[in-house]
PDB file of C-alpha atoms and ligand atoms in Angstrom:
ATOM      1  CA  UNK S  22     -23.106  43.535  28.879  1.00 60.00           C
ATOM      2  CA  UNK S  23     -26.646  42.043  28.608  1.00 68.00           C
ATOM      3  CA  UNK S  24     -28.637  41.567  31.656  1.00 76.00           C
ATOM      4  CA  UNK S  25     -29.152  38.167  32.817  1.00 90.00           C
ATOM      5  CA  UNK S  26     -32.772  36.287  32.885  1.00 96.00           C
ATOM      6  CA  UNK S  27     -33.699  35.451  36.286  1.00 98.00           C
ATOM      7  CA  UNK S  28     -33.339  31.555  37.886  1.00 98.00           C
ATOM      8  CA  UNK S  29     -36.621  29.920  39.248  1.00 99.00           C
ATOM      9  CA  UNK S  30     -35.479  27.691  41.852  1.00 99.00           C
ATOM     10  CA  UNK S  31     -38.746  25.608  43.105  1.00 98.00           C
ATOM     11  CA  UNK S  32     -38.786  24.862  46.800  1.00 98.00           C
ATOM     12  CA  UNK S  33     -36.452  27.326  47.893  1.00 98.00           C
ATOM     13  CA  UNK S  34     -37.516  28.307  51.191  1.00 98.00           C
ATOM     14  CA  UNK S  35     -34.984  26.244  52.993  1.00 98.00           C
ATOM     15  CA  UNK S  36     -32.848  23.246  52.717  1.00 98.00           C
ATOM     16  CA  UNK S  37     -31.103  22.513  49.186  1.00 98.00           C
ATOM     17  CA  UNK S  38     -33.437  24.782  47.259  1.00 98.00           C
ATOM     18  CA  UNK S  39     -32.546  28.024  49.510  1.00 98.00           C
ATOM     19  CA  UNK S  40     -28.979  27.267  49.248  1.00 98.00           C
ATOM     20  CA  UNK S  41     -29.211  27.143  45.450  1.00 99.00           C
ATOM     21  CA  UNK S  42     -31.090  30.542  45.321  1.00 98.00           C
ATOM     22  CA  UNK S  43     -28.403  32.011  47.562  1.00 98.00           C
ATOM     23  CA  UNK S  44     -25.650  30.784  45.331  1.00 98.00           C
ATOM     24  CA  UNK S  45     -27.356  31.873  41.862  1.00 98.00           C
ATOM     25  CA  UNK S  46     -27.980  35.362  43.445  1.00 98.00           C
ATOM     26  CA  UNK S  47     -24.254  35.587  44.174  1.00 98.00           C
ATOM     27  CA  UNK S  48     -23.704  34.449  40.585  1.00 98.00           C
ATOM     28  CA  UNK S  49     -25.423  37.607  39.663  1.00 97.00           C
ATOM     29  CA  UNK S  50     -28.776  36.164  38.569  1.00 98.00           C
ATOM     30  CA  UNK S  51     -32.374  37.727  39.690  1.00 98.00           C
ATOM     31  CA  UNK S  52     -33.706  34.871  41.608  1.00 98.00           C
ATOM     32  CA  UNK S  53     -37.385  33.728  41.828  1.00 98.00           C
ATOM     33  CA  UNK S  54     -37.910  31.980  45.249  1.00 98.00           C
ATOM     34  CA  UNK S  55     -40.952  29.627  45.618  1.00 98.00           C
ATOM     35  CA  UNK S  56     -42.424  27.145  48.035  1.00 98.00           C
ATOM     36  CA  UNK S  57     -46.078  26.336  48.985  1.00 98.00           C
ATOM     37  CA  UNK S  58     -45.932  29.147  52.126  1.00 98.00           C
ATOM     38  CA  UNK S  59     -47.087  32.849  52.013  1.00 98.00           C
ATOM     39  CA  UNK S  60     -44.124  35.151  51.558  1.00 97.00           C
ATOM     40  CA  UNK S  61     -44.522  36.187  55.089  1.00 97.00           C
ATOM     41  CA  UNK S  62     -44.149  33.011  56.482  1.00 97.00           C
ATOM     42  CA  UNK S  63     -40.705  32.594  54.793  1.00 97.00           C
ATOM     43  CA  UNK S  64     -39.533  36.198  55.404  1.00 97.00           C
ATOM     44  CA  UNK S  65     -36.946  34.800  57.558  1.00 97.00           C
ATOM     45  CA  UNK S  66     -35.153  33.096  54.477  1.00 97.00           C
ATOM     46  CA  UNK S  67     -35.958  35.877  52.161  1.00 98.00           C
ATOM     47  CA  UNK S  68     -33.995  38.348  54.722  1.00 98.00           C
ATOM     48  CA  UNK S  69     -30.770  36.973  53.085  1.00 98.00           C
ATOM     49  CA  UNK S  70     -31.591  38.326  49.789  1.00 98.00           C
ATOM     50  CA  UNK S  71     -32.714  41.802  51.530  1.00 98.00           C
ATOM     51  CA  UNK S  72     -29.743  42.161  53.300  1.00 98.00           C
ATOM     52  CA  UNK S  73     -27.429  41.647  50.170  1.00 98.00           C
ATOM     53  CA  UNK S  74     -29.698  43.958  47.886  1.00 98.00           C
ATOM     54  CA  UNK S  75     -30.071  40.983  45.821  1.00 98.00           C
ATOM     55  CA  UNK S  76     -32.771  40.918  43.181  1.00 98.00           C
ATOM     56  CA  UNK S  77     -35.300  38.532  43.950  1.00 98.00           C
ATOM     57  CA  UNK S  78     -39.130  37.558  43.610  1.00 98.00           C
ATOM     58  CA  UNK S  79     -41.279  35.090  45.938  1.00 98.00           C
ATOM     59  CA  UNK S  80     -44.292  33.577  44.420  1.00 98.00           C
ATOM     60  CA  UNK S  81     -46.231  31.130  46.481  1.00 98.00           C
ATOM     61  CA  UNK S  82     -46.552  27.919  44.362  1.00 98.00           C
ATOM     62  CA  UNK S  83     -47.420  24.257  44.963  1.00 98.00           C
ATOM     63  CA  UNK S  84     -45.568  22.924  41.893  1.00 98.00           C
ATOM     64  CA  UNK S  85     -48.101  19.877  42.118  1.00 98.00           C
ATOM     65  CA  UNK S  86     -50.832  22.304  40.893  1.00 98.00           C
ATOM     66  CA  UNK S  87     -51.075  23.198  37.154  1.00 98.00           C
ATOM     67  CA  UNK S  88     -52.440  26.868  37.736  1.00 98.00           C
ATOM     68  CA  UNK S  89     -49.455  27.549  40.232  1.00 98.00           C
ATOM     69  CA  UNK S  90     -46.993  26.595  37.683  1.00 98.00           C
ATOM     70  CA  UNK S  91     -48.419  28.935  34.989  1.00 98.00           C
ATOM     71  CA  UNK S  92     -48.924  31.897  37.393  1.00 98.00           C
ATOM     72  CA  UNK S  93     -45.151  31.199  38.308  1.00 98.00           C
ATOM     73  CA  UNK S  94     -44.156  31.368  34.879  1.00 98.00           C
ATOM     74  CA  UNK S  95     -46.187  34.635  34.133  1.00 98.00           C
ATOM     75  CA  UNK S  96     -44.947  36.279  37.296  1.00 98.00           C
ATOM     76  CA  UNK S  97     -41.053  35.552  36.667  1.00 98.00           C
ATOM     77  CA  UNK S  98     -41.542  36.902  32.780  1.00 98.00           C
ATOM     78  CA  UNK S  99     -43.602  39.728  33.798  1.00 98.00           C
ATOM     79  CA  UNK S 100     -40.966  41.306  36.831  1.00 98.00           C
ATOM     80  CA  UNK S 101     -37.673  39.927  34.982  1.00 98.00           C
ATOM     81  CA  UNK S 102     -38.493  39.747  31.158  1.00 96.00           C
ATOM     82  CA  UNK S 103     -36.868  36.245  30.529  1.00 97.00           C
ATOM     83  CA  UNK S 104     -35.903  33.205  32.545  1.00 98.00           C
ATOM     84  CA  UNK S 105     -32.334  31.751  32.071  1.00 98.00           C
ATOM     85  CA  UNK S 106     -32.525  28.987  34.667  1.00 98.00           C
ATOM     86  CA  UNK S 107     -34.829  26.691  35.820  1.00 98.00           C
ATOM     87  CA  UNK S 108     -33.995  24.656  39.019  1.00 99.00           C
ATOM     88  CA  UNK S 109     -36.416  21.575  39.564  1.00 99.00           C
ATOM     89  CA  UNK S 110     -35.562  21.197  43.054  1.00 98.00           C
ATOM     90  CA  UNK S 111     -39.038  20.898  45.262  1.00 98.00           C
ATOM     91  CA  UNK S 112     -39.380  17.128  46.021  1.00 98.00           C
ATOM     92  CA  UNK S 113     -41.106  15.191  49.133  1.00 98.00           C
ATOM     93  CA  UNK S 114     -40.321  12.193  50.644  1.00 97.00           C
ATOM     94  CA  UNK S 115     -42.970   9.605  51.125  1.00 98.00           C
ATOM     95  CA  UNK S 116     -44.722  10.282  54.717  1.00 97.00           C
ATOM     96  CA  UNK S 117     -44.192   6.678  55.977  1.00 96.00           C
ATOM     97  CA  UNK S 118     -41.444   4.472  54.783  1.00 95.00           C
ATOM     98  CA  UNK S 119     -43.082   1.197  54.299  1.00 97.00           C
ATOM     99  CA  UNK S 120     -42.265  -2.242  52.306  1.00 98.00           C
ATOM    100  CA  UNK S 121     -42.712  -2.067  48.657  1.00 98.00           C
ATOM    101  CA  UNK S 122     -45.532  -4.464  49.256  1.00 98.00           C
ATOM    102  CA  UNK S 123     -47.716  -2.091  51.556  1.00 98.00           C
ATOM    103  CA  UNK S 124     -47.038   1.028  49.747  1.00 98.00           C
ATOM    104  CA  UNK S 125     -50.155   2.960  49.050  1.00 98.00           C
ATOM    105  CA  UNK S 126     -51.748   4.355  46.018  1.00 98.00           C
ATOM    106  CA  UNK S 127     -52.098   7.432  47.743  1.00 98.00           C
ATOM    107  CA  UNK S 128     -48.359   7.712  48.568  1.00 98.00           C
ATOM    108  CA  UNK S 129     -47.436   6.827  45.094  1.00 98.00           C
ATOM    109  CA  UNK S 130     -49.564   9.372  43.646  1.00 98.00           C
ATOM    110  CA  UNK S 131     -48.223  12.127  45.957  1.00 98.00           C
ATOM    111  CA  UNK S 132     -44.972  11.768  45.457  1.00 98.00           C
ATOM    112  CA  UNK S 133     -44.905  11.347  41.646  1.00 98.00           C
ATOM    113  CA  UNK S 134     -46.939  14.260  41.412  1.00 98.00           C
ATOM    114  CA  UNK S 135     -44.650  16.546  43.171  1.00 98.00           C
ATOM    115  CA  UNK S 136     -41.227  14.652  42.201  1.00 98.00           C
ATOM    116  CA  UNK S 137     -41.859  13.972  38.526  1.00 99.00           C
ATOM    117  CA  UNK S 138     -45.049  15.311  37.295  1.00 98.00           C
ATOM    118  CA  UNK S 139     -44.330  18.801  38.503  1.00 98.00           C
ATOM    119  CA  UNK S 140     -40.903  19.191  36.883  1.00 99.00           C
ATOM    120  CA  UNK S 141     -42.119  17.542  33.982  1.00 99.00           C
ATOM    121  CA  UNK S 142     -44.760  20.186  32.934  1.00 99.00           C
ATOM    122  CA  UNK S 143     -42.962  23.215  34.486  1.00 99.00           C
ATOM    123  CA  UNK S 144     -39.869  22.375  32.160  1.00 99.00           C
ATOM    124  CA  UNK S 145     -42.106  22.288  29.232  1.00 98.00           C
ATOM    125  CA  UNK S 146     -43.818  25.626  30.095  1.00 98.00           C
ATOM    126  CA  UNK S 147     -40.566  27.417  30.963  1.00 98.00           C
ATOM    127  CA  UNK S 148     -38.667  25.951  27.786  1.00 98.00           C
ATOM    128  CA  UNK S 149     -41.642  27.602  25.694  1.00 98.00           C
ATOM    129  CA  UNK S 150     -40.806  30.656  27.550  1.00 98.00           C
ATOM    130  CA  UNK S 151     -37.104  30.393  27.088  1.00 98.00           C
ATOM    131  CA  UNK S 152     -37.463  29.764  23.551  1.00 98.00           C
ATOM    132  CA  UNK S 153     -39.632  32.751  23.073  1.00 97.00           C
ATOM    133  CA  UNK S 154     -37.514  35.326  24.832  1.00 96.00           C
ATOM    134  CA  UNK S 155     -33.999  34.418  24.276  1.00 92.00           C
ATOM    135  CA  UNK S 156     -31.931  36.176  22.163  1.00 92.00           C
ATOM    136  CA  UNK S 157     -29.845  34.584  19.201  1.00 90.00           C
ATOM    137  CA  UNK S 158     -27.157  32.379  20.326  1.00 90.00           C
ATOM    138  CA  UNK S 159     -28.082  32.732  24.050  1.00 95.00           C
ATOM    139  CA  UNK S 160     -28.023  30.035  26.231  1.00 96.00           C
ATOM    140  CA  UNK S 161     -30.598  28.777  28.849  1.00 98.00           C
ATOM    141  CA  UNK S 162     -30.202  26.066  31.460  1.00 98.00           C
ATOM    142  CA  UNK S 163     -32.628  23.658  33.345  1.00 98.00           C
ATOM    143  CA  UNK S 164     -31.286  21.308  36.222  1.00 99.00           C
ATOM    144  CA  UNK S 165     -32.951  18.749  37.632  1.00 99.00           C
ATOM    145  CA  UNK S 166     -32.099  17.695  41.349  1.00 99.00           C
ATOM    146  CA  UNK S 167     -32.888  14.117  41.424  1.00 98.00           C
ATOM    147  CA  UNK S 168     -31.200  11.674  43.851  1.00 98.00           C
ATOM    148  CA  UNK S 169     -28.746   8.987  44.538  1.00 98.00           C
ATOM    149  CA  UNK S 170     -32.189   6.833  44.401  1.00 98.00           C
ATOM    150  CA  UNK S 171     -32.524   7.531  40.864  1.00 98.00           C
ATOM    151  CA  UNK S 172     -30.083   4.612  40.523  1.00 96.00           C
ATOM    152  CA  UNK S 173     -29.880   3.028  44.163  1.00 96.00           C
ATOM    153  CA  UNK S 174     -32.740   0.863  45.621  1.00 97.00           C
ATOM    154  CA  UNK S 175     -34.551   1.523  48.757  1.00 97.00           C
ATOM    155  CA  UNK S 176     -37.505  -1.248  49.447  1.00 98.00           C
ATOM    156  CA  UNK S 177     -39.217   1.013  52.086  1.00 97.00           C
ATOM    157  CA  UNK S 178     -39.553   4.042  49.849  1.00 97.00           C
ATOM    158  CA  UNK S 179     -40.167   2.627  46.490  1.00 98.00           C
ATOM    159  CA  UNK S 180     -42.015   5.368  45.126  1.00 98.00           C
ATOM    160  CA  UNK S 181     -39.594   7.865  45.848  1.00 98.00           C
ATOM    161  CA  UNK S 182     -36.764   5.941  44.090  1.00 98.00           C
ATOM    162  CA  UNK S 183     -39.168   5.618  41.092  1.00 98.00           C
ATOM    163  CA  UNK S 184     -39.969   9.544  40.954  1.00 98.00           C
ATOM    164  CA  UNK S 185     -35.963   9.974  40.935  1.00 98.00           C
ATOM    165  CA  UNK S 186     -35.409   7.298  38.102  1.00 98.00           C
ATOM    166  CA  UNK S 187     -38.372   8.951  35.923  1.00 98.00           C
ATOM    167  CA  UNK S 188     -36.911  12.416  36.505  1.00 98.00           C
ATOM    168  CA  UNK S 189     -33.466  10.922  35.610  1.00 98.00           C
ATOM    169  CA  UNK S 190     -34.997   9.944  32.233  1.00 98.00           C
ATOM    170  CA  UNK S 191     -37.021  13.153  31.985  1.00 98.00           C
ATOM    171  CA  UNK S 192     -33.823  15.129  32.424  1.00 98.00           C
ATOM    172  CA  UNK S 193     -32.251  12.981  28.832  1.00 98.00           C
ATOM    173  CA  UNK S 194     -35.658  13.350  26.921  1.00 98.00           C
ATOM    174  CA  UNK S 195     -35.415  17.218  27.665  1.00 99.00           C
ATOM    175  CA  UNK S 196     -31.493  17.681  26.742  1.00 98.00           C
ATOM    176  CA  UNK S 197     -31.913  16.096  23.545  1.00 98.00           C
ATOM    177  CA  UNK S 198     -35.304  17.917  22.658  1.00 98.00           C
ATOM    178  CA  UNK S 199     -33.921  21.223  23.791  1.00 98.00           C
ATOM    179  CA  UNK S 200     -30.209  21.074  22.540  1.00 98.00           C
ATOM    180  CA  UNK S 201     -31.030  22.690  19.030  1.00 97.00           C
ATOM    181  CA  UNK S 202     -32.718  25.681  21.067  1.00 97.00           C
ATOM    182  CA  UNK S 203     -29.248  26.076  23.037  1.00 98.00           C
ATOM    183  CA  UNK S 204     -31.450  25.113  26.301  1.00 98.00           C
ATOM    184  CA  UNK S 205     -28.756  22.656  28.130  1.00 98.00           C
ATOM    185  CA  UNK S 206     -30.306  20.252  30.603  1.00 98.00           C
ATOM    186  CA  UNK S 207     -28.494  18.405  33.596  1.00 98.00           C
ATOM    187  CA  UNK S 208     -29.060  16.655  36.407  1.00 98.00           C
ATOM    188  CA  UNK S 209     -27.712  16.953  40.072  1.00 98.00           C
ATOM    189  CA  UNK S 210     -27.689  13.795  41.978  1.00 98.00           C
ATOM    190  CA  UNK S 211     -27.120  14.347  45.955  1.00 98.00           C
ATOM    191  CA  UNK S 212     -26.143  11.826  48.196  1.00 97.00           C
ATOM    192  CA  UNK S 213     -27.189  12.265  52.137  1.00 97.00           C
ATOM    193  CA  UNK S 214     -27.628  15.997  52.564  1.00 98.00           C
ATOM    194  CA  UNK S 215     -28.216  17.275  56.090  1.00 97.00           C
ATOM    195  CA  UNK S 216     -31.978  18.864  55.586  1.00 96.00           C
ATOM    196  CA  UNK S 217     -35.181  18.763  57.246  1.00 95.00           C
ATOM    197  CA  UNK S 218     -35.814  15.852  54.796  1.00 94.00           C
ATOM    198  CA  UNK S 219     -33.072  13.724  56.290  1.00 95.00           C
ATOM    199  CA  UNK S 220     -33.353  14.881  60.257  1.00 93.00           C
ATOM    200  CA  UNK S 221     -35.566  12.038  60.655  1.00 91.00           C
ATOM    201  CA  UNK S 222     -33.222   9.398  59.683  1.00 91.00           C
ATOM    202  CA  UNK S 223     -30.323  11.226  60.864  1.00 95.00           C
ATOM    203  CA  UNK S 224     -29.385   8.112  63.327  1.00 95.00           C
ATOM    204  CA  UNK S 225     -29.369   5.821  60.340  1.00 94.00           C
ATOM    205  CA  UNK S 226     -27.044   7.829  58.280  1.00 95.00           C
ATOM    206  CA  UNK S 227     -24.769   9.086  61.481  1.00 96.00           C
ATOM    207  CA  UNK S 228     -24.235   5.219  61.822  1.00 96.00           C
ATOM    208  CA  UNK S 229     -23.689   4.820  58.076  1.00 95.00           C
ATOM    209  CA  UNK S 230     -20.873   7.590  57.923  1.00 95.00           C
ATOM    210  CA  UNK S 231     -19.016   5.881  61.007  1.00 96.00           C
ATOM    211  CA  UNK S 232     -19.292   2.555  59.374  1.00 95.00           C
ATOM    212  CA  UNK S 233     -17.570   4.177  56.305  1.00 93.00           C
ATOM    213  CA  UNK S 234     -20.360   3.864  53.934  1.00 93.00           C
ATOM    214  CA  UNK S 235     -19.410   7.001  52.395  1.00 95.00           C
ATOM    215  CA  UNK S 236     -15.881   7.361  50.889  1.00 97.00           C
ATOM    216  CA  UNK S 237     -15.762  11.009  51.860  1.00 97.00           C
ATOM    217  CA  UNK S 238     -16.694  10.390  55.677  1.00 96.00           C
ATOM    218  CA  UNK S 239     -19.292  13.311  56.284  1.00 97.00           C
ATOM    219  CA  UNK S 240     -22.975  14.417  55.927  1.00 98.00           C
ATOM    220  CA  UNK S 241     -23.372  16.518  52.466  1.00 98.00           C
ATOM    221  CA  UNK S 242     -24.100  20.072  53.017  1.00 98.00           C
ATOM    222  CA  UNK S 243     -26.837  22.130  51.211  1.00 98.00           C
ATOM    223  CA  UNK S 244     -23.780  24.219  49.585  1.00 98.00           C
ATOM    224  CA  UNK S 245     -22.302  21.173  48.294  1.00 98.00           C
ATOM    225  CA  UNK S 246     -25.402  20.887  46.087  1.00 98.00           C
ATOM    226  CA  UNK S 247     -25.433  24.669  45.278  1.00 98.00           C
ATOM    227  CA  UNK S 248     -21.920  24.716  44.166  1.00 98.00           C
ATOM    228  CA  UNK S 249     -22.401  21.710  41.839  1.00 98.00           C
ATOM    229  CA  UNK S 250     -25.573  23.877  40.324  1.00 98.00           C
ATOM    230  CA  UNK S 251     -23.321  26.918  39.927  1.00 98.00           C
ATOM    231  CA  UNK S 252     -20.816  24.977  37.719  1.00 98.00           C
ATOM    232  CA  UNK S 253     -23.473  23.281  35.666  1.00 98.00           C
ATOM    233  CA  UNK S 254     -25.079  26.782  34.704  1.00 98.00           C
ATOM    234  CA  UNK S 255     -21.776  28.593  34.178  1.00 97.00           C
ATOM    235  CA  UNK S 256     -21.243  30.345  30.881  1.00 95.00           C
ATOM    236  CA  UNK S 257     -18.387  28.186  30.641  1.00 96.00           C
ATOM    237  CA  UNK S 258     -20.325  25.099  30.183  1.00 96.00           C
ATOM    238  CA  UNK S 259     -21.495  25.454  26.797  1.00 97.00           C
ATOM    239  CA  UNK S 260     -20.935  21.909  24.689  1.00 97.00           C
ATOM    240  CA  UNK S 261     -22.573  19.685  27.234  1.00 98.00           C
ATOM    241  CA  UNK S 262     -25.693  18.786  27.974  1.00 98.00           C
ATOM    242  CA  UNK S 263     -27.679  15.567  29.184  1.00 98.00           C
ATOM    243  CA  UNK S 264     -25.209  14.994  31.888  1.00 97.00           C
ATOM    244  CA  UNK S 265     -25.319  14.376  35.739  1.00 98.00           C
ATOM    245  CA  UNK S 266     -23.035  15.086  38.809  1.00 98.00           C
ATOM    246  CA  UNK S 267     -23.239  12.709  42.198  1.00 98.00           C
ATOM    247  CA  UNK S 268     -22.940  14.877  45.107  1.00 98.00           C
ATOM    248  CA  UNK S 269     -22.852  11.987  47.187  1.00 98.00           C
ATOM    249  CA  UNK S 270     -19.265  11.801  49.035  1.00 97.00           C
ATOM    250  CA  UNK S 271     -18.352   9.094  46.490  1.00 97.00           C
ATOM    251  CA  UNK S 272     -21.526   6.781  47.498  1.00 96.00           C
ATOM    252  CA  UNK S 273     -21.981   5.594  44.066  1.00 96.00           C
ATOM    253  CA  UNK S 274     -18.135   3.918  43.901  1.00 96.00           C
ATOM    254  CA  UNK S 275     -18.997   0.266  44.260  1.00 90.00           C
ATOM    255  CA  UNK S 276     -16.586  -1.709  45.996  1.00 88.00           C
ATOM    256  CA  UNK S 277     -16.104  -5.653  46.310  1.00 86.00           C
TER     257      UNK S 277
HETATM  258  P1  LIG L 484     -36.854  20.221  52.183  1.00 58.37           P
HETATM  259  O1  LIG L 484     -37.644  19.117  53.127  1.00 58.37           O
HETATM  260  O2  LIG L 484     -35.763  20.413  53.059  1.00 58.37           O
HETATM  261  O3  LIG L 484     -37.144  21.129  51.661  1.00 58.37           O
HETATM  262  C1  LIG L 484     -37.937  20.836  50.647  1.00 58.37           C
HETATM  263  C2  LIG L 484     -38.351  22.420  49.985  1.00 58.37           C
HETATM  264  O4  LIG L 484     -39.230  21.883  48.854  1.00 58.37           O
HETATM  265  C3  LIG L 484     -38.905  23.406  50.808  1.00 58.37           C
HETATM  266  O5  LIG L 484     -38.579  24.476  50.559  1.00 58.37           O
HETATM  267  C4  LIG L 484     -40.539  23.073  50.582  1.00 58.37           C
HETATM  268  O6  LIG L 484     -41.239  24.405  51.176  1.00 58.37           O
HETATM  269  C5  LIG L 484     -40.626  22.704  49.192  1.00 58.37           C
HETATM  270  N1  LIG L 484     -41.752  22.136  48.670  1.00 58.37           N
HETATM  271  C6  LIG L 484     -42.020  20.836  49.207  1.00 58.37           C
HETATM  272  N2  LIG L 484     -43.469  20.417  48.377  1.00 58.37           N
HETATM  273  C7  LIG L 484     -43.496  21.256  47.448  1.00 58.37           C
HETATM  274  C8  LIG L 484     -44.303  21.608  46.406  1.00 58.37           C
HETATM  275  N3  LIG L 484     -45.677  20.803  46.221  1.00 58.37           N
HETATM  276  N4  LIG L 484     -44.462  22.599  45.860  1.00 58.37           N
HETATM  277  C9  LIG L 484     -43.508  23.691  46.162  1.00 58.37           C
HETATM  278  N5  LIG L 484     -42.528  23.412  46.969  1.00 58.37           N
HETATM  279  C10 LIG L 484     -42.597  22.491  47.655  1.00 58.37           C
HETATM  280  O7  LIG L 484     -36.014  19.005  51.219  1.00 58.37           O
HETATM  281  P2  LIG L 484     -34.297  18.785  50.597  1.00 58.37           P
HETATM  282  O8  LIG L 484     -33.757  20.374  50.517  1.00 58.37           O
HETATM  283  O9  LIG L 484     -33.635  17.944  51.411  1.00 58.37           O
HETATM  284  O10 LIG L 484     -34.713  18.410  49.062  1.00 58.37           O
HETATM  285  C11 LIG L 484     -34.554  19.370  47.935  1.00 58.37           C
HETATM  286  C12 LIG L 484     -34.398  18.105  46.823  1.00 58.37           C
HETATM  287  O11 LIG L 484     -33.086  17.488  47.168  1.00 58.37           O
HETATM  288  C13 LIG L 484     -35.931  17.498  46.682  1.00 58.37           C
HETATM  289  O12 LIG L 484     -35.956  17.138  45.551  1.00 58.37           O
HETATM  290  C14 LIG L 484     -35.018  16.092  47.265  1.00 58.37           C
HETATM  291  O13 LIG L 484     -35.805  14.845  46.742  1.00 58.37           O
HETATM  292  C15 LIG L 484     -33.730  16.234  46.617  1.00 58.37           C
HETATM  293  N6  LIG L 484     -32.665  15.309  47.678  1.00 58.37           N
HETATM  294  C16 LIG L 484     -32.436  15.647  48.623  1.00 58.37           C
HETATM  295  C17 LIG L 484     -31.511  14.670  49.453  1.00 58.37           C
HETATM  296  C18 LIG L 484     -31.250  14.845  51.265  1.00 58.37           C
HETATM  297  O14 LIG L 484     -30.442  14.153  51.655  1.00 58.37           O
HETATM  298  N7  LIG L 484     -31.710  15.998  51.715  1.00 58.37           N
HETATM  299  C19 LIG L 484     -30.801  13.822  48.820  1.00 58.37           C
HETATM  300  C20 LIG L 484     -31.360  13.278  47.503  1.00 58.37           C
HETATM  301  C21 LIG L 484     -31.919  14.479  46.975  1.00 58.37           C
HETATM  302  P3  LIG L 484     -42.753  24.310  51.894  1.00 58.37           P
HETATM  303  O15 LIG L 484     -42.917  22.987  52.808  1.00 58.37           O
HETATM  304  O16 LIG L 484     -42.878  25.609  52.274  1.00 58.37           O
HETATM  305  O17 LIG L 484     -43.682  24.284  50.526  1.00 58.37           O
END
């Protein structure tokens, strides 16, 4: 059987990204793990891949920087020959939650740069690499980790909602453009998942769970999101593109 190309997962030193990298390694892909820190500073996260003899490459990469994105793709191609999967996972929340009327331009730019501009231009680079290196009929997949905030409104973090709604549109545009290349593009919309990103608002979400806001009454785990990615990139998913999966315990179900 032909050797699988690699899976690049942005922001995979911890949280949802690390869980996705572990799952895709278990699925048999060489994985490219990336974050802003050095390889040494992420040694603990990388130990799992060493212990299990999984093929991996760590690339220090700030996705908001154009030169880092180019280097990430070049190194991935150099080490693993081709890229089969890109998971645009790296994302940030605004440093402060403030009312829409007080949102600063610098916070807007910072969030947009990481959550929307970076996946847009990384997908462009990776799609070109996939087209160049794929064999006839071979499938490749891009998965964008957006959010329930692509659709739901939070007045105190409007820049985050706008960045994720933009990424949802980006997913559909790439799905349409790349269908003829057999590069399938999907989106996963996590709800409230237990990671560093949500630890500062733990009490708020604990209370919401107690109040029954989430039909499945628990925190989402990083593995819940990783499992959805694993399903979407599976070889059996060959006639679907431009879809999304909510991984939110049923939060999107509106009730009267
Ligand atoms: P975390 O804050 O726990 O982890 C973020 C990861 O991204 C880290 O590995 C971090 O590494 C990396 N990262 C941050 N900024 C950059 C950057 N500029 N360039 C490269 N890597 C970066 O986040 P989560 O795991 O919670 O979130 C992952 C994704 O899921 C995000 O897109 C988020 O918006 C989305 N999401 C999360 C939800 C949740 O409830 N947790 C809900 C809905 C969506 P380092 O700091 O070392 O660079």
